[in-house]
Amino acid sequence: MTKEYSWMLGPFEKAAEANPCLVPNAVSRFFCPVQEKELGWEAKGVFNPAAVVKDDRVYLLYRAEDHEGKYAGTSRIGLAVSDDGLHFTTMPEPVLYPEKDEFSVYEWEGGCEDPRIVETKDGRYFLYYTSYNGKVALLCCAESTDLVHWKKHGPIFKDAMNGKYKNLWSKSGAVVCRQEGDHFYPVKLKETYWMYWGEKFVNVATSTDLVNWEPMLDENGEFLKVITPRAGKFDSDLTECGPPAILTDKGILLLYNGKNKSGAEGDTLYTANSYCAGQALFDAKDPTKLIDRLDKPFYIPESDFEKSGQYPAGTVFIEGLVFHNQKWFLYYGCADSRVAVAVYDPLKK
């Protein structure tokens, strides 16, 4: 008998009429303030987007790569907007990128990567992105009121435990939110905000201001791991957070990315080294307690544009999730090269 997952979100269907909804653009140009020259900032690849609804329109903040950076291209964050959630118009220049500022030590010349976004009721947006300088990836925070102009706050763990983790390799921050209509606001549980984060494992952090975060530790003083890879499953190699987590009446729902190992330890149902998407449920009273987890992915790479480009093993890397026009829209990176969207219509039988 197949196990039932009454708590999961979906099913999601690929929006074939729109996909891929963002592709590289060799025409758009940007004057890089670090190199002091014009370049094709999104010519190589566009992928791994954050998503948010503002003024009844869907905005994507997506990672764009040029051909010039020595670490497979320098990454910057671009902005695209849509009325229907499917067809997007992009702004001609990035909105978050390395500059000659105090943050260049973190961002140059790898850049600004893989954002997730949340909003607050007073009109602020917090973007959690990865900075990369060629040596270490650091989970950073930036703040905005209009999605265009951003104030950088730097690495989110830089002040934790007296700076012990200021150089901690860290990625992928998914803040726990509560849905109100088409908005997702960070919610305090036990008088603090919560974030799932991490690249190999899913770890946990807490904050009182959404800018400075403290990683949670286990009894051995190591990072608390609440999801780990499973031998023989689609997530046998790594588990990495997707969009912001959602507080539901069943618990805290976290959508995440799983990478399949090659060889006997992986899941032979899926391509070796491919990235598929999973879902997990945590206890709302104890966000560190895993209640349930899908045994099989709910979304896998199938289309040609999901299995070609920089990562031909196949990638659907989920990072953006919104509720718009009574439907759920899931945005994901395709093989580190394009952006696509899948839709779940709760009213559809």
mmCIF file of C-alpha atoms in Angstrom:
data_model
loop_
_atom_site.group_PDB
_atom_site.id
_atom_site.type_symbol
_atom_site.label_atom_id
_atom_site.label_comp_id
_atom_site.label_asym_id
_atom_site.label_seq_id
_atom_site.Cartn_x
_atom_site.Cartn_y
_atom_site.Cartn_z
ATOM 1 C CA MET A 1 0.000 0.000 0.000
ATOM 2 C CA THR A 2 1.308 3.456 -0.945
ATOM 3 C CA LYS A 3 1.828 5.757 1.999
ATOM 4 C CA GLU A 4 -0.410 8.844 2.089
ATOM 5 C CA TYR A 5 1.081 12.276 2.710
ATOM 6 C CA SER A 6 -1.925 14.435 3.518
ATOM 7 C CA TRP A 7 0.346 17.281 4.596
ATOM 8 C CA MET A 8 2.292 17.707 1.349
ATOM 9 C CA LEU A 9 1.808 20.589 -1.083
ATOM 10 C CA GLY A 10 0.845 19.761 -4.654
ATOM 11 C CA PRO A 11 0.766 18.115 -7.122
ATOM 12 C CA PHE A 12 2.726 20.590 -9.221
ATOM 13 C CA GLU A 13 2.543 20.497 -13.000
ATOM 14 C CA LYS A 14 5.140 21.960 -15.332
ATOM 15 C CA ALA A 15 3.871 25.098 -17.056
ATOM 16 C CA ALA A 16 4.681 23.835 -20.545
ATOM 17 C CA GLU A 17 3.306 26.946 -22.255
ATOM 18 C CA ALA A 18 5.782 29.179 -20.443
ATOM 19 C CA ASN A 19 8.895 27.098 -19.797
ATOM 20 C CA PRO A 20 11.644 27.926 -19.542
ATOM 21 C CA CYS A 21 10.300 31.263 -18.287
ATOM 22 C CA LEU A 22 13.752 32.913 -18.079
ATOM 23 C CA VAL A 23 16.730 32.214 -20.342
ATOM 24 C CA PRO A 24 20.210 33.717 -20.699
ATOM 25 C CA ASN A 25 20.377 37.076 -22.436
ATOM 26 C CA ALA A 26 23.503 37.957 -24.403
ATOM 27 C CA VAL A 27 22.198 41.409 -25.287
ATOM 28 C CA SER A 28 21.693 43.006 -21.853
ATOM 29 C CA ARG A 29 24.756 44.905 -20.665
ATOM 30 C CA PHE A 30 25.921 46.179 -17.287
ATOM 31 C CA PHE A 31 28.792 48.390 -16.197
ATOM 32 C CA CYS A 32 30.616 46.417 -13.514
ATOM 33 C CA PRO A 33 31.788 48.853 -10.803
ATOM 34 C CA VAL A 34 34.596 46.515 -9.723
ATOM 35 C CA GLN A 35 36.115 45.876 -13.140
ATOM 36 C CA GLU A 36 35.049 49.285 -14.426
ATOM 37 C CA LYS A 37 33.853 47.934 -17.741
ATOM 38 C CA GLU A 38 30.653 46.890 -19.482
ATOM 39 C CA LEU A 39 29.822 43.198 -19.772
ATOM 40 C CA GLY A 40 27.054 40.713 -20.517
ATOM 41 C CA TRP A 41 25.995 40.079 -16.945
ATOM 42 C CA GLU A 42 23.376 37.396 -17.739
ATOM 43 C CA ALA A 43 24.859 35.958 -20.923
ATOM 44 C CA LYS A 44 25.966 32.589 -19.561
ATOM 45 C CA GLY A 45 23.126 31.415 -17.325
ATOM 46 C CA VAL A 46 20.076 32.481 -15.326
ATOM 47 C CA PHE A 47 18.820 30.172 -12.575
ATOM 48 C CA ASN A 48 17.906 29.552 -8.909
ATOM 49 C CA PRO A 49 15.339 32.324 -8.277
ATOM 50 C CA ALA A 50 13.632 33.702 -5.191
ATOM 51 C CA ALA A 51 9.990 34.754 -5.622
ATOM 52 C CA VAL A 52 7.600 37.169 -3.939
ATOM 53 C CA VAL A 53 4.234 38.772 -4.709
ATOM 54 C CA LYS A 54 4.136 42.587 -4.595
ATOM 55 C CA ASP A 55 1.201 44.736 -5.756
ATOM 56 C CA ASP A 56 -0.495 41.629 -7.199
ATOM 57 C CA ARG A 57 2.493 40.862 -9.441
ATOM 58 C CA VAL A 58 5.103 38.132 -9.132
ATOM 59 C CA TYR A 59 8.727 39.226 -8.821
ATOM 60 C CA LEU A 60 11.675 36.909 -9.334
ATOM 61 C CA LEU A 61 15.127 37.667 -7.983
ATOM 62 C CA TYR A 62 17.300 35.331 -9.982
ATOM 63 C CA ARG A 63 20.952 34.409 -10.169
ATOM 64 C CA ALA A 64 22.648 35.474 -13.396
ATOM 65 C CA GLU A 65 26.159 34.553 -14.528
ATOM 66 C CA ASP A 66 28.509 36.220 -16.980
ATOM 67 C CA HIS A 67 31.218 34.513 -19.019
ATOM 68 C CA GLU A 68 34.081 36.477 -17.497
ATOM 69 C CA GLY A 69 34.500 35.584 -13.833
ATOM 70 C CA LYS A 70 37.235 33.042 -13.206
ATOM 71 C CA TYR A 71 34.959 30.914 -10.996
ATOM 72 C CA ALA A 72 32.668 29.745 -13.823
ATOM 73 C CA GLY A 73 31.440 33.317 -14.229
ATOM 74 C CA THR A 74 30.605 36.057 -11.734
ATOM 75 C CA SER A 75 27.057 35.903 -10.327
ATOM 76 C CA ARG A 76 24.704 38.824 -9.797
ATOM 77 C CA ILE A 77 21.028 39.023 -8.798
ATOM 78 C CA GLY A 78 18.582 40.187 -11.463
ATOM 79 C CA LEU A 79 14.921 41.163 -11.152
ATOM 80 C CA ALA A 80 11.987 40.046 -13.327
ATOM 81 C CA VAL A 81 8.261 40.768 -13.015
ATOM 82 C CA SER A 82 5.085 39.051 -14.203
ATOM 83 C CA ASP A 83 1.342 39.655 -14.068
ATOM 84 C CA ASP A 84 0.368 36.002 -14.547
ATOM 85 C CA GLY A 85 3.306 34.282 -12.825
ATOM 86 C CA LEU A 86 4.311 32.614 -16.087
ATOM 87 C CA HIS A 87 5.623 35.237 -18.498
ATOM 88 C CA PHE A 88 8.286 37.607 -17.209
ATOM 89 C CA THR A 89 9.864 40.911 -18.147
ATOM 90 C CA THR A 90 13.396 41.396 -16.845
ATOM 91 C CA MET A 91 15.064 44.592 -15.746
ATOM 92 C CA PRO A 92 18.060 45.534 -17.908
ATOM 93 C CA GLU A 93 20.562 45.579 -15.040
ATOM 94 C CA PRO A 94 21.101 43.529 -11.870
ATOM 95 C CA VAL A 95 19.806 44.823 -8.540
ATOM 96 C CA LEU A 96 22.355 43.150 -6.231
ATOM 97 C CA TYR A 97 25.969 42.613 -7.229
ATOM 98 C CA PRO A 98 29.602 42.947 -6.108
ATOM 99 C CA GLU A 99 30.782 46.523 -5.738
ATOM 100 C CA LYS A 100 33.804 48.369 -4.407
ATOM 101 C CA ASP A 101 32.465 48.300 -0.863
ATOM 102 C CA GLU A 102 33.086 46.632 2.489
ATOM 103 C CA PHE A 103 31.345 43.483 1.247
ATOM 104 C CA SER A 104 33.597 42.857 -1.751
ATOM 105 C CA VAL A 105 35.849 40.754 0.471
ATOM 106 C CA TYR A 106 32.966 38.270 0.587
ATOM 107 C CA GLU A 107 31.597 38.685 -2.953
ATOM 108 C CA TRP A 108 34.477 39.179 -5.372
ATOM 109 C CA GLU A 109 34.857 37.673 -7.702
ATOM 110 C CA GLY A 110 32.495 34.766 -7.346
ATOM 111 C CA GLY A 111 29.536 37.074 -6.767
ATOM 112 C CA CYS A 112 26.034 36.947 -5.276
ATOM 113 C CA GLU A 113 24.230 33.633 -5.642
ATOM 114 C CA ASP A 114 21.027 31.648 -4.993
ATOM 115 C CA PRO A 115 18.650 34.020 -3.143
ATOM 116 C CA ARG A 116 15.607 33.314 -0.970
ATOM 117 C CA ILE A 117 13.271 36.135 0.087
ATOM 118 C CA VAL A 118 10.780 36.980 2.838
ATOM 119 C CA GLU A 119 8.771 40.123 3.552
ATOM 120 C CA THR A 120 7.571 41.784 6.752
ATOM 121 C CA LYS A 121 4.249 43.480 7.401
ATOM 122 C CA ASP A 122 5.911 46.902 7.588
ATOM 123 C CA GLY A 123 7.009 46.651 3.969
ATOM 124 C CA ARG A 124 10.580 45.386 4.249
ATOM 125 C CA TYR A 125 12.092 42.584 2.216
ATOM 126 C CA PHE A 126 14.933 40.404 3.478
ATOM 127 C CA LEU A 127 16.998 38.582 0.883
ATOM 128 C CA TYR A 128 19.213 35.708 1.973
ATOM 129 C CA TYR A 129 21.844 34.996 -0.645
ATOM 130 C CA THR A 130 25.219 33.296 -0.887
ATOM 131 C CA SER A 131 28.325 35.404 -1.334
ATOM 132 C CA TYR A 132 31.345 33.715 -2.876
ATOM 133 C CA ASN A 133 34.885 35.053 -3.120
ATOM 134 C CA GLY A 134 36.520 31.982 -4.611
ATOM 135 C CA LYS A 135 37.445 30.563 -1.211
ATOM 136 C CA VAL A 136 34.366 30.389 0.979
ATOM 137 C CA ALA A 137 30.594 30.643 0.474
ATOM 138 C CA LEU A 138 28.807 32.690 3.134
ATOM 139 C CA LEU A 139 25.070 33.028 3.699
ATOM 140 C CA CYS A 140 24.392 36.787 3.665
ATOM 141 C CA CYS A 141 21.435 39.121 4.156
ATOM 142 C CA ALA A 142 20.317 42.232 2.292
ATOM 143 C CA GLU A 143 17.302 44.450 2.998
ATOM 144 C CA SER A 144 15.022 46.514 0.729
ATOM 145 C CA THR A 145 11.683 48.282 0.597
ATOM 146 C CA ASP A 146 11.259 48.237 -3.196
ATOM 147 C CA LEU A 147 13.111 45.103 -4.404
ATOM 148 C CA VAL A 148 15.421 47.313 -6.490
ATOM 149 C CA HIS A 149 17.632 49.119 -3.989
ATOM 150 C CA TRP A 150 19.286 46.876 -1.420
ATOM 151 C CA LYS A 151 21.200 47.501 1.781
ATOM 152 C CA LYS A 152 23.701 44.735 2.443
ATOM 153 C CA HIS A 153 24.116 43.470 6.002
ATOM 154 C CA GLY A 154 26.856 40.924 5.311
ATOM 155 C CA PRO A 155 27.135 37.303 6.528
ATOM 156 C CA ILE A 156 24.288 36.313 8.840
ATOM 157 C CA PHE A 157 26.531 34.342 11.218
ATOM 158 C CA LYS A 158 29.403 36.866 11.449
ATOM 159 C CA ASP A 159 28.545 37.944 15.005
ATOM 160 C CA ALA A 160 27.285 34.597 16.305
ATOM 161 C CA MET A 161 29.123 33.243 19.330
ATOM 162 C CA ASN A 162 31.646 36.104 19.344
ATOM 163 C CA GLY A 163 32.555 35.647 15.699
ATOM 164 C CA LYS A 164 33.279 31.933 15.920
ATOM 165 C CA TYR A 165 31.401 31.283 12.676
ATOM 166 C CA LYS A 166 32.270 34.428 10.712
ATOM 167 C CA ASN A 167 34.002 32.314 8.052
ATOM 168 C CA LEU A 168 31.558 29.412 8.171
ATOM 169 C CA TRP A 169 30.823 27.857 4.780
ATOM 170 C CA SER A 170 27.068 28.342 4.637
ATOM 171 C CA LYS A 171 24.260 28.426 2.079
ATOM 172 C CA SER A 172 20.514 28.245 1.505
ATOM 173 C CA GLY A 173 18.488 29.988 4.206
ATOM 174 C CA ALA A 174 14.762 29.148 4.386
ATOM 175 C CA VAL A 175 12.978 31.277 7.022
ATOM 176 C CA VAL A 176 9.800 29.906 8.624
ATOM 177 C CA CYS A 177 6.816 32.009 7.505
ATOM 178 C CA ARG A 178 3.058 32.223 7.965
ATOM 179 C CA GLN A 179 0.872 32.638 4.891
ATOM 180 C CA GLU A 180 -1.621 35.497 4.789
ATOM 181 C CA GLY A 181 -3.257 35.607 1.360
ATOM 182 C CA ASP A 182 -0.485 36.035 -1.195
ATOM 183 C CA HIS A 183 2.041 37.181 1.415
ATOM 184 C CA PHE A 184 4.419 35.108 3.532
ATOM 185 C CA TYR A 185 5.568 36.809 6.723
ATOM 186 C CA PRO A 186 8.305 35.502 9.039
ATOM 187 C CA VAL A 187 6.696 34.142 12.179
ATOM 188 C CA LYS A 188 8.124 33.962 15.681
ATOM 189 C CA LEU A 189 7.935 30.594 17.408
ATOM 190 C CA LYS A 190 9.133 30.456 20.997
ATOM 191 C CA GLU A 191 9.754 34.221 20.755
ATOM 192 C CA THR A 192 12.279 33.900 17.935
ATOM 193 C CA TYR A 193 12.459 33.614 14.159
ATOM 194 C CA TRP A 194 13.585 30.286 12.724
ATOM 195 C CA MET A 195 15.588 29.373 9.652
ATOM 196 C CA TYR A 196 16.465 26.065 8.051
ATOM 197 C CA TRP A 197 19.796 26.333 6.278
ATOM 198 C CA GLY A 198 22.668 24.291 4.893
ATOM 199 C CA GLU A 199 23.978 22.595 1.785
ATOM 200 C CA LYS A 200 24.956 19.049 2.789
ATOM 201 C CA PHE A 201 22.518 18.748 5.689
ATOM 202 C CA VAL A 202 19.528 20.819 6.779
ATOM 203 C CA ASN A 203 20.547 22.739 9.896
ATOM 204 C CA VAL A 204 18.691 25.258 12.060
ATOM 205 C CA ALA A 205 19.302 28.857 13.163
ATOM 206 C CA THR A 206 17.343 31.453 15.155
ATOM 207 C CA SER A 207 17.153 35.248 15.150
ATOM 208 C CA THR A 208 15.383 38.150 16.822
ATOM 209 C CA ASP A 209 15.853 40.689 14.004
ATOM 210 C CA LEU A 210 16.038 38.638 10.740
ATOM 211 C CA VAL A 211 19.567 40.005 10.124
ATOM 212 C CA ASN A 212 21.776 38.352 12.732
ATOM 213 C CA TRP A 213 21.369 34.612 13.203
ATOM 214 C CA GLU A 214 22.640 32.011 15.679
ATOM 215 C CA PRO A 215 23.185 28.455 14.430
ATOM 216 C CA MET A 216 21.756 25.793 16.716
ATOM 217 C CA LEU A 217 24.130 23.157 18.075
ATOM 218 C CA ASP A 218 23.606 19.606 19.249
ATOM 219 C CA GLU A 219 24.824 18.061 22.506
ATOM 220 C CA ASN A 220 28.272 17.562 20.958
ATOM 221 C CA GLY A 221 28.638 21.212 20.020
ATOM 222 C CA GLU A 222 28.180 20.491 16.307
ATOM 223 C CA PHE A 223 25.549 22.013 14.048
ATOM 224 C CA LEU A 224 22.154 20.501 14.714
ATOM 225 C CA LYS A 225 21.139 18.415 11.688
ATOM 226 C CA VAL A 226 17.387 17.986 11.260
ATOM 227 C CA ILE A 227 17.501 16.401 7.788
ATOM 228 C CA THR A 228 20.375 14.260 6.533
ATOM 229 C CA PRO A 229 20.960 12.300 3.309
ATOM 230 C CA ARG A 230 19.401 8.825 3.092
ATOM 231 C CA ALA A 231 21.139 5.899 1.437
ATOM 232 C CA GLY A 232 19.156 4.495 -1.466
ATOM 233 C CA LYS A 233 16.923 7.575 -1.765
ATOM 234 C CA PHE A 234 16.803 10.493 -4.211
ATOM 235 C CA ASP A 235 18.475 12.645 -1.525
ATOM 236 C CA SER A 236 21.290 10.176 -0.811
ATOM 237 C CA ASP A 237 24.122 12.657 -1.483
ATOM 238 C CA LEU A 238 22.884 15.913 0.030
ATOM 239 C CA THR A 239 19.814 17.779 1.293
ATOM 240 C CA GLU A 240 19.579 21.525 0.702
ATOM 241 C CA CYS A 241 16.798 23.942 1.662
ATOM 242 C CA GLY A 242 14.413 25.274 -0.960
ATOM 243 C CA PRO A 243 11.963 28.194 -0.583
ATOM 244 C CA PRO A 244 11.013 29.727 2.780
ATOM 245 C CA ALA A 245 9.283 27.192 5.043
ATOM 246 C CA ILE A 246 5.541 27.529 5.689
ATOM 247 C CA LEU A 247 3.715 27.159 8.982
ATOM 248 C CA THR A 248 0.563 25.111 8.299
ATOM 249 C CA ASP A 249 -2.116 23.510 10.452
ATOM 250 C CA LYS A 250 -0.207 20.211 10.107
ATOM 251 C CA GLY A 251 3.193 21.632 11.059
ATOM 252 C CA ILE A 252 6.074 23.431 9.337
ATOM 253 C CA LEU A 253 6.367 22.487 5.678
ATOM 254 C CA LEU A 254 9.844 22.620 4.146
ATOM 255 C CA LEU A 255 10.414 22.019 0.455
ATOM 256 C CA TYR A 256 14.016 21.026 -0.197
ATOM 257 C CA ASN A 257 16.470 19.884 -2.844
ATOM 258 C CA GLY A 258 17.969 16.404 -2.798
ATOM 259 C CA LYS A 259 20.965 15.218 -4.786
ATOM 260 C CA ASN A 260 21.159 11.571 -5.760
ATOM 261 C CA LYS A 261 24.428 9.707 -5.229
ATOM 262 C CA SER A 262 25.995 7.715 -8.009
ATOM 263 C CA GLY A 263 26.540 4.011 -7.540
ATOM 264 C CA ALA A 264 24.986 1.550 -5.117
ATOM 265 C CA GLU A 265 24.241 4.149 -2.413
ATOM 266 C CA GLY A 266 21.952 6.162 -4.679
ATOM 267 C CA ASP A 267 18.393 5.605 -5.885
ATOM 268 C CA THR A 268 18.476 3.719 -9.180
ATOM 269 C CA LEU A 269 15.058 5.149 -10.111
ATOM 270 C CA TYR A 270 16.695 8.523 -10.707
ATOM 271 C CA THR A 271 19.765 9.654 -12.627
ATOM 272 C CA ALA A 272 23.027 9.637 -10.705
ATOM 273 C CA ASN A 273 23.986 13.106 -9.409
ATOM 274 C CA SER A 274 20.608 14.583 -10.382
ATOM 275 C CA TYR A 275 18.808 17.106 -8.192
ATOM 276 C CA CYS A 276 15.155 16.355 -7.389
ATOM 277 C CA ALA A 277 12.741 18.101 -5.010
ATOM 278 C CA GLY A 278 11.428 16.728 -1.720
ATOM 279 C CA GLN A 279 9.153 17.834 1.112
ATOM 280 C CA ALA A 280 9.439 17.464 4.875
ATOM 281 C CA LEU A 281 7.176 18.293 7.806
ATOM 282 C CA PHE A 282 8.382 19.605 11.184
ATOM 283 C CA ASP A 283 6.609 20.047 14.504
ATOM 284 C CA ALA A 284 5.307 23.614 14.890
ATOM 285 C CA LYS A 285 5.897 23.440 18.643
ATOM 286 C CA ASP A 286 9.439 22.168 18.134
ATOM 287 C CA PRO A 287 10.832 23.248 14.734
ATOM 288 C CA THR A 288 13.813 20.925 15.190
ATOM 289 C CA LYS A 289 11.593 17.814 15.304
ATOM 290 C CA LEU A 290 11.070 16.097 11.959
ATOM 291 C CA ILE A 291 7.600 14.519 11.756
ATOM 292 C CA ASP A 292 7.544 13.106 8.243
ATOM 293 C CA ARG A 293 9.352 13.196 4.913
ATOM 294 C CA LEU A 294 8.563 12.091 1.370
ATOM 295 C CA ASP A 295 10.231 8.829 0.349
ATOM 296 C CA LYS A 296 10.137 9.840 -3.314
ATOM 297 C CA PRO A 297 10.621 13.269 -4.863
ATOM 298 C CA PHE A 298 7.535 15.248 -5.793
ATOM 299 C CA TYR A 299 9.333 16.917 -8.699
ATOM 300 C CA ILE A 300 12.107 15.601 -10.951
ATOM 301 C CA PRO A 301 14.070 16.757 -14.029
ATOM 302 C CA GLU A 302 12.336 15.460 -17.155
ATOM 303 C CA SER A 303 12.390 18.161 -19.838
ATOM 304 C CA ASP A 304 15.368 18.750 -22.119
ATOM 305 C CA PHE A 305 16.001 22.198 -20.624
ATOM 306 C CA GLU A 306 16.246 20.598 -17.168
ATOM 307 C CA LYS A 307 18.912 18.162 -18.338
ATOM 308 C CA SER A 308 21.133 20.345 -20.515
ATOM 309 C CA GLY A 309 23.409 23.267 -19.828
ATOM 310 C CA GLN A 310 25.936 23.505 -17.016
ATOM 311 C CA TYR A 311 24.555 20.450 -15.209
ATOM 312 C CA PRO A 312 23.485 17.748 -17.684
ATOM 313 C CA ALA A 313 22.814 15.129 -14.976
ATOM 314 C CA GLY A 314 19.523 16.951 -14.497
ATOM 315 C CA THR A 315 18.499 19.648 -12.034
ATOM 316 C CA VAL A 316 15.248 21.084 -10.742
ATOM 317 C CA PHE A 317 16.590 23.295 -7.966
ATOM 318 C CA ILE A 318 13.644 24.888 -6.157
ATOM 319 C CA GLU A 319 14.044 28.255 -4.422
ATOM 320 C CA GLY A 320 10.931 30.361 -5.100
ATOM 321 C CA LEU A 321 7.335 29.681 -4.060
ATOM 322 C CA VAL A 322 4.361 32.058 -4.177
ATOM 323 C CA PHE A 323 0.559 31.961 -3.948
ATOM 324 C CA HIS A 324 -0.908 34.084 -6.759
ATOM 325 C CA ASN A 325 -4.382 34.172 -8.337
ATOM 326 C CA GLN A 326 -5.460 31.274 -6.090
ATOM 327 C CA LYS A 327 -2.657 29.046 -7.400
ATOM 328 C CA TRP A 328 0.773 27.996 -6.168
ATOM 329 C CA PHE A 329 3.755 28.806 -8.382
ATOM 330 C CA LEU A 330 7.058 27.002 -7.804
ATOM 331 C CA TYR A 331 10.150 28.484 -9.449
ATOM 332 C CA TYR A 332 13.339 26.545 -9.944
ATOM 333 C CA GLY A 333 16.716 26.533 -11.642
ATOM 334 C CA CYS A 334 17.231 24.137 -14.548
ATOM 335 C CA ALA A 335 20.722 22.643 -14.796
ATOM 336 C CA ASP A 336 22.276 25.930 -13.608
ATOM 337 C CA SER A 337 21.260 27.508 -16.916
ATOM 338 C CA ARG A 338 17.578 28.530 -17.050
ATOM 339 C CA VAL A 339 14.518 29.236 -14.878
ATOM 340 C CA ALA A 340 11.224 27.357 -15.079
ATOM 341 C CA VAL A 341 7.921 27.273 -13.224
ATOM 342 C CA ALA A 342 5.458 24.619 -12.055
ATOM 343 C CA VAL A 343 1.890 25.270 -10.920
ATOM 344 C CA TYR A 344 -0.412 23.676 -8.368
ATOM 345 C CA ASP A 345 -4.090 24.613 -8.601
ATOM 346 C CA PRO A 346 -5.882 23.564 -5.366
ATOM 347 C CA LEU A 347 -9.257 24.028 -7.090
ATOM 348 C CA LYS A 348 -8.423 21.676 -9.926
ATOM 349 C CA LYS A 349 -9.775 18.166 -9.487
#
